[in-house]
Amino acid sequence: METPTADDLLQFRDYSTTSATNSGSGQPAQINVNSPTHSLGASGSGGSSASFGGNSAQRQRGDPLADLIYDMSKSAQTFGGGSGGGGGNQNSGLDGAEGVATGGRLSFLTIEYYQQFFNVDTYMVMERIVNSMIPKRAAGNYLRMNIGENPDLYGPFWITVTLIFSIAISGNIANYLHQANDGYQWHYNFHLVSYAATCIFLYANILPAILWALFKYSLKPVDESDAVETDSATYTPSLLSLMCIYGYSLAIYIPVSILWVINISLLQWLLVITAALLSGTVLIAILTPALRNSQYSLFLIIGILGAHIVLAAGFLLYFFHSPDVPLSAKTSTTTSAPVAAAAAVKVASDALKNLVPANKTR
Amino acid sequence: MDAKLDMFEDVSTSPTYSLEGDMSIPGRRTTTKPTENGVPDYNTLDEPISETVLRDIRAVGVKFYHVLYPKEKSSLLRDWDLWGPLVLCTFMATVLQGSYSADSMADNGPEFAQVFVIVWIGAAVVTLNSKLLGGNISFFQSVCVLGYCLTPVAIALIVCRVILLAQTTRLLFFLRFVTTTVGFAWATYASFVFLGQSQPPHRKPLAVYPIFLFFFVISWLVLSHN
């Protein structure tokens, strides 16, 4: 397949179909701008095709107008600085394994392989965080064009770490403030960090994996004769994109967790509902292109929103429990499980000891 | 023709080549004046052990000094070592560890191992992050800098411990808070001086934020210790 010239591209010619082989650099009609890539192979296809086996959609280049729009948006991205690791190459249906077949195969043991997931600038990270908090701010094709082309792991990882520590620290502050006026000597509970860490990492990693599998295996059957729709109708997001989306969606809980320190129960629940609704709406809005293609779209929507609300409510109830309970119960909720268990055992054995002499005196 | 295979005979008679000399560099210096790399270029095999140890201790001390007054950065970056971080980390973990008893009123502070893990794994993760973002600093240089920059935090811990000997009042808590904040700000500023140049410019905030978070968590551990 010959590489077309610029004149050819501008004439809206049809370049589709024969590129059934999925080699990244052999793609025709690419507006290949020489954008800097980070030490990837010659074709640069390694980066953009590193979707972990998720992107099964084969992008047909049938419709010239759609192709032109797609190419222009890709090149606009590359001009925008920090292109997704591969200058303008699309990753149409490339598996993670065979995607790097065209030279520049990066071993996962080198650091350059992982650098492609950190190919973001400051403004991009800020942009993505704001997009995850305000619904409808992101464009309709955000999932596919923005996140799908350049999923990053910086945001999700550091947002989850920040969230873990902010919840643990705010939880401790909240406990301290609850008990400050009781004359109770406040003791720091370090185990909150471990619990928070487990909980948040599971949510941010397992849930995207489940969602990815559900998306992949619940695609609506597609009418093959409808060539234009096929492309978007068979789109499922890659695992990395889903993890990226979920990671960024947790960003709203960081300021909320700091506000949870304020001890008014109504305010806390209001914050839960607001935050869960906001980021839940954003999630649904961003995932719409993929949800449309699924057979269980309604269940998925309910599941996603439900999981989000359960997470927020769980945070509040476990870490910032409201102070309506008496002092002894409070201390038992703030200490870690083994210590509480030991205390319970001691109490039980004391009760038993008291019981036995009582029996003897009878 | 001389049949003897005595090759050196000819050479010894030649006036231009002399085979005599000794293996050590002539003129042994008494002062331990190091070269640029801090490695003395004389024969260190014969020196007394105290001198060997003292040289390393002096290098570590110089680095502590440079962290507290961060003006010149080459000593930490070029000849890095991990002695300082190890000493600081062990000291802080020993002081910060909570006692573990069945009584629920006991101090549920972090265990020794938890502090160790937080410091070392935290430094490793922060370094990895800055390398992945494209920074051009080596792994151990960065870990060395982050470890040495714990010095202000350790000093704040010592001061807080001293303050804790007195009865806890609001004023004293506020004093501890101020001390910890000063230590945290100092540590972040020092590490920024050392590590700031090695990051690509449009990603500098992305690389600085994890350093900030690292010192924030450790300062929180210091502040909440009682």
Coordinates of C-alpha atoms in Angstrom, one line a residue:
Chain A
M1 CA 0.0 0.0 0.0
E2 CA 1.7 3.2 -1.1
T3 CA 1.8 6.1 1.2
P4 CA -0.4 8.9 -0.3
T5 CA 0.7 12.4 -0.7
A6 CA -0.9 15.5 0.7
D7 CA -2.8 16.2 -2.5
D8 CA -4.3 12.7 -2.4
L9 CA -5.5 13.3 1.1
L10 CA -7.2 16.5 0.3
Q11 CA -9.2 14.9 -2.5
F12 CA -11.3 12.8 -0.1
R13 CA -10.4 9.6 -1.8
D14 CA -11.4 6.3 -0.4
Y15 CA -8.5 4.5 1.2
S16 CA -10.4 1.8 3.1
T17 CA -10.5 -1.9 3.4
T18 CA -7.3 -3.4 2.1
S19 CA -5.4 -2.4 5.2
A20 CA -6.9 -5.4 7.0
T21 CA -3.5 -6.1 8.4
N22 CA -3.1 -4.3 11.6
S23 CA 0.3 -2.9 11.2
G24 CA 0.5 0.5 12.7
S25 CA 2.8 2.2 10.4
G26 CA 1.2 0.9 7.2
Q27 CA -1.9 2.9 7.7
P28 CA -2.8 5.0 4.8
A29 CA -4.1 8.5 4.9
Q30 CA -2.4 9.5 8.1
I31 CA -1.7 13.1 8.7
N32 CA 1.6 12.2 10.3
V33 CA 2.9 15.3 12.0
N34 CA 6.4 15.1 13.3
S35 CA 5.5 15.4 16.9
P36 CA 8.1 14.5 19.5
T37 CA 7.5 11.1 21.0
H38 CA 9.3 9.7 23.9
S39 CA 12.0 7.4 22.7
L40 CA 9.7 4.9 21.1
G41 CA 10.5 2.9 18.1
A42 CA 10.7 4.3 14.6
S43 CA 7.0 3.9 13.8
G44 CA 6.0 5.1 17.1
S45 CA 3.2 2.6 17.0
G46 CA 4.2 1.0 20.2
G47 CA 2.7 3.7 22.4
S48 CA -0.6 4.3 20.8
S49 CA -1.3 0.6 20.4
A50 CA -0.6 -0.3 23.9
S51 CA -4.2 -0.7 24.7
F52 CA -4.4 -3.8 26.8
G53 CA -6.4 -6.0 24.6
G54 CA -9.5 -3.9 24.8
N55 CA -9.8 -1.9 21.7
S56 CA -11.5 -4.4 19.4
A57 CA -13.1 -1.9 17.1
Q58 CA -11.8 -1.9 13.6
R59 CA -12.0 1.6 12.3
Q60 CA -13.2 1.5 8.8
R61 CA -12.1 4.4 6.7
G62 CA -15.2 4.4 4.6
D63 CA -16.7 7.8 5.3
P64 CA -14.3 10.5 4.0
L65 CA -15.8 13.2 6.1
A66 CA -15.6 11.2 9.3
D67 CA -12.0 10.3 8.4
L68 CA -11.1 13.9 7.8
I69 CA -12.6 15.0 11.1
Y70 CA -10.8 12.2 12.9
D71 CA -7.5 13.0 11.3
M72 CA -7.8 16.6 12.0
S73 CA -8.6 16.0 15.7
K74 CA -5.7 13.7 15.9
S75 CA -3.3 16.2 14.5
A76 CA -4.8 18.9 16.7
Q77 CA -4.0 16.7 19.6
T78 CA -0.4 16.3 18.5
F79 CA 0.0 20.1 18.1
G80 CA -1.5 20.5 21.5
G81 CA 1.7 19.1 22.9
G82 CA 2.1 15.8 24.5
S83 CA 0.5 13.6 22.0
G84 CA -0.4 10.1 23.0
G85 CA 2.7 8.0 22.5
G86 CA 2.7 7.7 18.8
G87 CA 2.5 10.6 16.4
G88 CA -0.8 10.4 14.8
N89 CA -1.1 6.7 14.4
Q90 CA -4.4 5.2 15.2
N91 CA -4.7 2.0 17.1
S92 CA -7.5 0.3 15.2
G93 CA -8.1 -3.0 16.8
L94 CA -4.6 -3.6 17.9
D95 CA -4.0 -6.2 20.5
G96 CA -1.4 -5.3 23.1
A97 CA 0.8 -8.2 22.0
E98 CA 0.9 -7.7 18.3
G99 CA 0.6 -3.9 18.3
V100 CA 4.3 -3.3 18.6
A101 CA 5.1 -5.7 15.8
T102 CA 6.3 -2.9 13.5
G103 CA 9.7 -2.2 14.9
G104 CA 10.5 -0.4 18.1
R105 CA 9.2 -3.2 20.2
L106 CA 9.5 -2.1 23.8
S107 CA 10.1 -4.6 26.4
F108 CA 8.0 -4.3 29.5
L109 CA 11.2 -4.5 31.5
T110 CA 12.5 -1.2 30.3
I111 CA 11.4 2.1 31.8
E112 CA 10.5 3.6 28.4
Y113 CA 7.7 1.2 28.2
Y114 CA 6.1 2.6 31.2
Q115 CA 6.9 6.2 30.3
Q116 CA 4.2 6.1 27.6
F117 CA 1.6 6.0 30.4
F118 CA 3.0 9.1 32.0
N119 CA 3.0 11.2 28.8
V120 CA 1.0 14.0 30.3
D121 CA 1.7 17.6 31.0
T122 CA 0.5 19.6 34.0
Y123 CA -2.3 21.3 32.2
M124 CA -3.6 18.0 30.8
V125 CA -3.8 16.6 34.3
M126 CA -5.6 19.6 35.6
E127 CA -7.9 19.5 32.6
R128 CA -8.8 15.9 33.3
I129 CA -9.4 16.5 37.0
V130 CA -11.8 19.4 36.2
N131 CA -13.5 17.3 33.6
S132 CA -14.2 14.6 36.1
M133 CA -15.8 17.0 38.6
I134 CA -18.1 19.0 36.3
P135 CA -20.6 17.0 34.3
K136 CA -21.0 17.7 30.6
R137 CA -17.8 19.7 30.5
A138 CA -16.0 17.0 28.5
A139 CA -16.8 16.6 24.9
G140 CA -18.9 13.8 23.6
N141 CA -16.0 11.8 22.3
Y142 CA -13.9 12.4 25.4
L143 CA -13.6 8.8 26.2
R144 CA -12.4 7.7 22.8
M145 CA -10.4 10.7 21.5
N146 CA -8.9 12.2 24.6
I147 CA -8.6 9.4 27.2
G148 CA -8.6 6.5 24.8
E149 CA -5.6 7.9 22.8
N150 CA -3.6 8.9 25.8
P151 CA -4.6 7.1 28.9
D152 CA -2.3 8.1 31.7
L153 CA -1.6 6.4 35.0
Y154 CA -0.2 9.4 36.8
G155 CA -3.6 10.9 37.6
P156 CA -5.3 7.7 38.9
F157 CA -2.3 6.6 41.0
W158 CA -1.6 9.9 42.7
I159 CA -5.2 10.8 43.2
T160 CA -5.9 7.4 44.9
V161 CA -2.8 7.9 47.1
T162 CA -3.8 11.4 48.0
L163 CA -7.3 10.2 48.8
I164 CA -6.1 7.5 51.0
F165 CA -4.0 9.8 53.1
S166 CA -6.6 12.6 53.1
I167 CA -9.3 10.2 54.4
A168 CA -7.0 8.7 57.0
I169 CA -5.8 12.1 58.2
S170 CA -9.3 13.7 58.2
G171 CA -10.7 10.6 59.9
N172 CA -8.2 11.0 62.7
I173 CA -8.9 14.7 63.0
A174 CA -12.6 14.0 63.1
N175 CA -12.2 11.5 65.9
Y176 CA -10.0 13.9 67.8
L177 CA -12.6 16.6 67.5
H178 CA -15.4 14.3 68.6
Q179 CA -13.6 13.5 71.7
A180 CA -11.8 16.7 72.5
N181 CA -14.4 17.9 75.0
D182 CA -14.7 14.6 76.8
G183 CA -11.2 15.0 78.4
Y184 CA -10.3 11.8 76.6
Q185 CA -6.7 11.5 75.7
W186 CA -6.7 11.3 72.0
H187 CA -4.7 8.5 70.5
Y188 CA -3.8 8.3 66.9
N189 CA -5.1 5.4 65.0
F190 CA -2.7 4.4 62.2
H191 CA -4.7 1.5 61.0
L192 CA -7.2 3.7 59.3
V193 CA -4.5 4.2 56.6
S194 CA -4.4 0.5 55.8
Y195 CA -8.1 0.1 55.7
A196 CA -8.6 3.2 53.5
A197 CA -5.8 2.0 51.2
T198 CA -7.3 -1.5 50.7
C199 CA -10.8 -0.1 50.1
I200 CA -9.8 2.5 47.6
F201 CA -7.3 0.4 45.6
L202 CA -9.9 -2.3 45.2
Y203 CA -12.5 0.1 44.0
A204 CA -10.2 1.9 41.6
N205 CA -8.8 -1.3 40.1
I206 CA -11.2 -4.2 40.4
L207 CA -14.3 -2.2 39.4
P208 CA -12.8 -1.0 36.0
A209 CA -11.7 -4.6 35.3
I210 CA -15.2 -5.9 35.9
L211 CA -16.7 -3.1 33.8
W212 CA -14.2 -3.7 31.0
A213 CA -15.1 -7.4 30.9
L214 CA -18.8 -6.6 31.0
F215 CA -18.5 -4.1 28.2
K216 CA -16.5 -6.5 26.1
Y217 CA -18.8 -9.4 26.4
S218 CA -22.1 -7.7 26.3
L219 CA -21.9 -5.9 23.0
K220 CA -25.1 -5.5 21.1
P221 CA -25.1 -7.6 17.9
V222 CA -24.3 -5.2 15.0
D223 CA -25.9 -5.1 11.7
E224 CA -23.0 -5.6 9.3
S225 CA -24.6 -3.9 6.4
D226 CA -24.6 -0.6 8.1
A227 CA -21.0 0.4 7.4
V228 CA -21.0 3.8 9.0
E229 CA -22.3 2.7 12.3
T230 CA -20.2 -0.3 12.7
D231 CA -17.2 1.6 13.9
S232 CA -18.8 3.3 16.8
A233 CA -21.2 0.5 17.5
T234 CA -18.5 -2.0 18.3
Y235 CA -16.4 0.3 20.4
T236 CA -15.5 -0.8 23.9
P237 CA -13.1 1.1 26.0
S238 CA -9.8 -0.3 26.9
L239 CA -8.9 -1.4 30.4
L240 CA -6.5 1.5 30.8
S241 CA -9.0 4.0 29.7
L242 CA -11.5 2.7 32.3
M243 CA -8.9 2.8 35.1
C244 CA -8.0 6.3 34.1
I245 CA -11.6 7.4 34.2
Y246 CA -12.3 5.8 37.5
G247 CA -9.1 7.2 39.0
Y248 CA -9.9 10.7 38.0
S249 CA -13.5 10.3 39.2
L250 CA -12.2 9.9 42.7
A251 CA -10.7 13.3 42.7
I252 CA -13.8 15.0 43.9
Y253 CA -13.7 13.1 47.2
I254 CA -10.4 14.7 48.3
P255 CA -11.9 18.2 49.1
V256 CA -15.1 16.4 50.3
S257 CA -13.1 14.3 52.8
I258 CA -11.5 17.4 54.2
L259 CA -14.9 19.0 54.6
W260 CA -16.2 15.8 56.4
V261 CA -14.3 16.9 59.4
I262 CA -17.0 19.4 60.2
N263 CA -19.2 17.6 62.6
I264 CA -22.7 18.4 61.4
S265 CA -24.4 15.2 60.3
L266 CA -26.7 16.9 57.8
L267 CA -23.8 18.6 56.1
Q268 CA -21.9 15.4 55.9
W269 CA -24.7 13.5 54.3
L270 CA -25.4 16.4 51.9
L271 CA -21.7 16.3 50.9
V272 CA -22.0 12.5 50.3
I273 CA -25.0 12.9 48.1
T274 CA -23.6 15.9 46.1
A275 CA -20.2 14.3 45.5
A276 CA -21.6 10.9 44.5
L277 CA -24.2 12.5 42.2
L278 CA -21.7 14.8 40.6
S279 CA -19.0 12.2 39.9
G280 CA -21.6 9.6 39.1
T281 CA -23.1 11.8 36.5
V282 CA -19.7 12.6 35.0
L283 CA -19.0 8.9 34.9
I284 CA -22.2 8.1 33.1
A285 CA -21.7 11.0 30.7
I286 CA -18.2 10.0 29.8
L287 CA -19.0 6.3 29.4
T288 CA -22.1 7.0 27.2
P289 CA -20.4 6.0 23.9
A290 CA -19.6 2.6 25.4
L291 CA -22.8 2.2 27.3
R292 CA -24.8 2.6 24.2
N293 CA -23.3 -0.4 22.7
S294 CA -24.0 -2.7 25.5
Q295 CA -27.0 -5.0 26.0
Y296 CA -27.2 -4.4 29.7
S297 CA -26.8 -0.6 29.5
L298 CA -29.5 0.1 32.1
F299 CA -28.1 -2.4 34.6
L300 CA -24.6 -1.0 34.0
I301 CA -25.7 2.5 34.7
I302 CA -27.4 1.5 37.9
G303 CA -24.4 -0.6 38.9
I304 CA -21.9 2.2 38.3
L305 CA -24.0 4.8 40.2
G306 CA -24.7 2.4 43.0
A307 CA -21.1 1.5 43.5
H308 CA -20.2 5.2 43.6
I309 CA -22.8 6.0 46.2
V310 CA -21.9 2.9 48.3
L311 CA -18.3 4.0 48.3
A312 CA -19.1 7.5 49.4
A313 CA -21.5 6.4 52.1
G314 CA -19.0 3.8 53.2
F315 CA -16.3 6.4 53.7
L316 CA -18.5 8.5 55.8
L317 CA -19.9 5.8 57.9
Y318 CA -16.6 4.1 58.6
F319 CA -14.2 6.9 59.0
F320 CA -16.3 9.8 60.1
H321 CA -19.0 8.2 62.2
S322 CA -21.3 10.8 63.7
P323 CA -21.1 11.2 67.5
D324 CA -24.5 10.0 68.6
V325 CA -23.2 6.9 70.3
P326 CA -21.9 6.7 73.9
L327 CA -18.3 6.9 74.8
S328 CA -17.6 3.2 75.2
A329 CA -19.0 2.4 71.8
K330 CA -17.0 5.3 70.3
T331 CA -13.7 4.0 71.6
S332 CA -14.5 0.5 70.3
T333 CA -15.1 1.9 66.8
T334 CA -11.9 3.9 66.8
T335 CA -9.6 1.2 67.8
S336 CA -8.4 -1.3 65.4
A337 CA -10.1 -4.7 65.0
P338 CA -7.5 -6.9 66.9
V339 CA -7.3 -4.5 69.8
A340 CA -11.1 -4.4 70.0
A341 CA -11.3 -8.1 69.8
A342 CA -8.7 -8.5 72.6
A343 CA -10.7 -6.1 74.7
A344 CA -13.9 -8.0 74.0
V345 CA -12.2 -11.2 75.0
K346 CA -11.0 -9.7 78.2
V347 CA -14.5 -8.4 79.0
A348 CA -16.0 -11.8 78.3
S349 CA -13.4 -13.6 80.5
D350 CA -14.0 -11.1 83.3
A351 CA -17.7 -11.7 83.0
L352 CA -17.1 -15.4 83.1
K353 CA -14.9 -15.1 86.2
N354 CA -17.6 -13.1 87.9
L355 CA -20.1 -15.7 87.1
V356 CA -18.2 -18.6 88.5
P357 CA -17.8 -17.2 92.1
A358 CA -21.4 -16.2 92.0
N359 CA -22.2 -19.8 91.3
K360 CA -20.0 -21.0 94.1
T361 CA -21.5 -18.8 96.7
R362 CA -24.9 -20.2 95.9
Chain B
M1 CA 74.8 -15.1 17.8
D2 CA 73.8 -15.3 21.3
A3 CA 71.5 -18.2 21.9
K4 CA 70.4 -17.1 25.3
L5 CA 66.8 -16.0 25.3
D6 CA 67.5 -13.3 27.7
M7 CA 65.3 -10.6 26.4
F8 CA 65.8 -8.1 29.2
E9 CA 69.5 -7.8 28.7
D10 CA 69.2 -5.5 25.9
V11 CA 66.7 -3.3 27.6
S12 CA 68.7 -2.9 30.7
T13 CA 71.6 -1.6 28.8
S14 CA 69.5 1.0 27.0
P15 CA 69.9 4.3 28.7
T16 CA 66.5 5.7 27.8
Y17 CA 64.2 3.2 29.5
S18 CA 64.5 2.7 33.2
L19 CA 62.8 -0.1 34.9
E20 CA 63.3 1.1 38.4
G21 CA 60.7 2.8 40.4
D22 CA 58.1 1.9 43.0
M23 CA 54.5 1.0 42.8
S24 CA 53.1 3.7 45.0
I25 CA 52.8 7.3 44.0
P26 CA 55.8 9.1 45.3
G27 CA 55.3 11.8 47.9
R28 CA 52.5 10.5 50.1
R29 CA 50.3 13.3 51.2
T30 CA 49.6 13.6 54.9
T31 CA 46.5 15.7 54.5
T32 CA 43.4 13.9 53.1
K33 CA 42.7 16.3 50.4
P34 CA 40.2 14.7 48.1
T35 CA 39.9 15.2 44.4
E36 CA 36.7 16.5 42.8
N37 CA 34.9 13.2 43.3
G38 CA 35.7 13.1 47.0
V39 CA 38.0 10.1 46.4
P40 CA 41.6 10.7 47.4
D41 CA 43.9 9.7 44.7
Y42 CA 46.6 8.2 46.8
N43 CA 47.0 4.8 48.2
T44 CA 44.3 4.3 50.8
L45 CA 45.4 0.8 51.6
D46 CA 47.8 1.8 54.2
E47 CA 45.9 4.3 56.1
P48 CA 44.5 3.6 59.6
I49 CA 40.9 2.6 59.8
S50 CA 39.9 5.6 61.8
E51 CA 40.8 7.8 58.9
T52 CA 38.7 5.7 56.5
V53 CA 35.7 5.8 58.7
L54 CA 36.2 9.5 59.5
R55 CA 36.3 10.3 55.8
D56 CA 33.0 8.8 55.2
I57 CA 31.5 10.4 58.3
R58 CA 32.8 13.7 57.2
A59 CA 31.1 13.2 53.8
V60 CA 27.8 12.4 55.5
G61 CA 28.2 15.4 57.7
V62 CA 28.9 17.7 54.8
K63 CA 25.7 16.5 53.2
F64 CA 23.7 17.1 56.4
Y65 CA 25.1 20.6 56.4
H66 CA 24.1 21.2 52.8
V67 CA 20.6 20.1 53.4
L68 CA 20.2 22.5 56.2
Y69 CA 21.6 25.4 54.2
P70 CA 20.7 24.4 50.7
K71 CA 23.0 26.5 48.5
E72 CA 25.3 24.2 46.8
K73 CA 23.9 21.1 45.4
S74 CA 26.7 19.1 43.8
S75 CA 27.8 17.3 46.9
L76 CA 24.4 15.6 47.4
L77 CA 23.9 14.9 43.8
R78 CA 27.3 13.8 42.6
D79 CA 28.5 11.6 45.5
W80 CA 25.4 10.3 46.9
D81 CA 25.2 7.9 49.7
L82 CA 22.5 6.3 51.7
W83 CA 24.0 6.5 55.2
G84 CA 22.2 9.7 56.2
P85 CA 18.8 8.4 55.1
L86 CA 19.3 5.2 57.0
V87 CA 20.3 6.9 60.2
L88 CA 17.4 9.4 60.0
C89 CA 14.9 6.7 59.1
T90 CA 15.9 4.4 61.9
F91 CA 15.9 7.3 64.4
M92 CA 12.5 8.5 63.4
A93 CA 11.0 5.0 63.3
T94 CA 12.3 4.3 66.8
V95 CA 10.9 7.5 68.2
L96 CA 7.6 7.3 66.4
Q97 CA 6.6 3.7 67.1
G98 CA 3.6 3.2 69.2
S99 CA 3.4 0.7 72.0
Y100 CA 1.1 -2.2 71.5
S101 CA -0.8 -3.4 74.5
A102 CA -4.2 -4.9 74.9
D103 CA -5.5 -1.7 76.6
S104 CA -7.5 0.2 74.1
M105 CA -6.2 3.4 75.5
A106 CA -2.8 2.7 74.2
D107 CA -1.1 4.8 71.6
N108 CA -2.0 3.3 68.3
G109 CA 0.9 4.9 66.5
P110 CA 2.7 3.4 63.5
E111 CA 4.9 0.4 64.0
F112 CA 8.6 0.6 63.4
A113 CA 8.3 -1.3 60.2
Q114 CA 5.5 0.9 59.0
V115 CA 7.6 4.0 59.3
F116 CA 10.5 2.3 57.6
V117 CA 8.2 1.2 54.7
I118 CA 6.7 4.6 54.4
V119 CA 10.0 6.3 54.1
W120 CA 11.8 3.9 51.8
I121 CA 9.0 2.8 49.6
G122 CA 7.7 6.3 49.5
A123 CA 11.1 7.7 48.4
A124 CA 11.3 4.9 45.8
V125 CA 7.8 5.6 44.5
V126 CA 8.4 9.4 44.3
T127 CA 11.7 8.7 42.5
L128 CA 10.1 6.3 40.1
N129 CA 7.4 8.9 39.4
S130 CA 9.9 11.6 38.5
K131 CA 11.8 9.2 36.3
L132 CA 8.7 8.1 34.5
L133 CA 7.7 11.7 33.9
G134 CA 11.0 12.1 32.1
G135 CA 13.3 13.5 34.7
N136 CA 17.0 13.0 34.2
I137 CA 18.2 12.0 37.6
S138 CA 19.4 8.7 38.6
F139 CA 17.4 6.5 41.0
F140 CA 19.8 6.6 43.9
Q141 CA 20.6 10.2 43.7
S142 CA 17.0 11.0 44.1
V143 CA 16.5 8.6 47.0
C144 CA 19.6 10.1 48.6
V145 CA 18.2 13.6 48.3
L146 CA 14.8 12.7 49.6
G147 CA 16.3 10.9 52.6
Y148 CA 18.7 13.6 53.5
C149 CA 15.9 16.2 53.3
L150 CA 14.2 14.4 56.1
T151 CA 16.7 16.1 58.4
P152 CA 14.5 19.1 59.2
V153 CA 11.6 16.8 59.9
A154 CA 13.7 14.8 62.3
I155 CA 14.8 18.0 64.0
A156 CA 11.1 18.9 64.4
L157 CA 10.4 15.5 65.8
I158 CA 13.1 16.0 68.5
V159 CA 11.7 19.4 69.4
C160 CA 8.2 18.0 69.6
R161 CA 9.4 15.2 71.8
V162 CA 11.0 17.7 74.1
I163 CA 7.8 19.7 74.2
L164 CA 5.8 16.6 74.9
L165 CA 7.6 16.1 78.2
A166 CA 5.5 18.9 79.6
Q167 CA 1.8 18.6 80.2
T168 CA -0.3 18.8 77.0
T169 CA -2.0 22.1 76.6
R170 CA -3.5 24.0 73.7
L171 CA -0.5 26.3 73.5
L172 CA 1.9 23.5 73.5
F173 CA 0.0 21.7 70.8
F174 CA 0.1 24.9 68.7
L175 CA 3.8 25.1 69.3
R176 CA 4.2 21.6 68.0
F177 CA 2.1 22.4 65.1
V178 CA 4.2 25.3 64.2
T179 CA 7.4 23.4 64.6
T180 CA 6.2 20.6 62.4
T181 CA 5.0 23.0 59.7
V182 CA 8.4 24.7 59.7
G183 CA 10.2 21.4 59.4
F184 CA 7.9 20.3 56.6
A185 CA 8.3 23.6 54.6
W186 CA 12.1 23.5 55.1
A187 CA 12.3 19.9 53.9
T188 CA 10.1 20.6 50.8
Y189 CA 12.1 23.7 49.9
A190 CA 15.4 21.9 50.3
S191 CA 14.4 19.0 48.1
F192 CA 13.0 21.3 45.6
V193 CA 16.3 23.1 45.4
F194 CA 18.1 19.9 44.7
L195 CA 15.6 18.1 42.5
G196 CA 13.9 21.0 40.8
Q197 CA 16.3 21.3 37.9
S198 CA 16.1 17.8 36.8
Q199 CA 12.5 17.8 35.7
P200 CA 11.2 18.8 32.3
P201 CA 9.7 22.3 32.6
H202 CA 6.1 21.7 31.7
R203 CA 5.9 18.8 34.1
K204 CA 7.6 20.3 37.1
P205 CA 4.4 20.6 39.2
L206 CA 3.6 17.0 38.4
A207 CA 6.9 15.9 39.8
V208 CA 7.0 18.2 42.8
Y209 CA 3.5 17.2 44.1
P210 CA 4.5 13.7 45.1
I211 CA 7.5 15.1 47.0
F212 CA 5.2 17.5 48.8
L213 CA 2.9 14.6 49.6
F214 CA 5.7 12.4 50.9
F215 CA 6.9 15.1 53.4
F216 CA 3.4 15.9 54.3
V217 CA 2.6 12.4 55.4
I218 CA 5.8 12.1 57.4
S219 CA 5.2 15.5 59.0
W220 CA 1.7 14.3 59.9
L221 CA 3.2 11.2 61.6
V222 CA 5.5 13.5 63.6
L223 CA 2.7 15.9 64.6
S224 CA 0.3 13.2 65.7
H225 CA 2.8 11.5 67.8
N226 CA 2.1 11.8 71.5

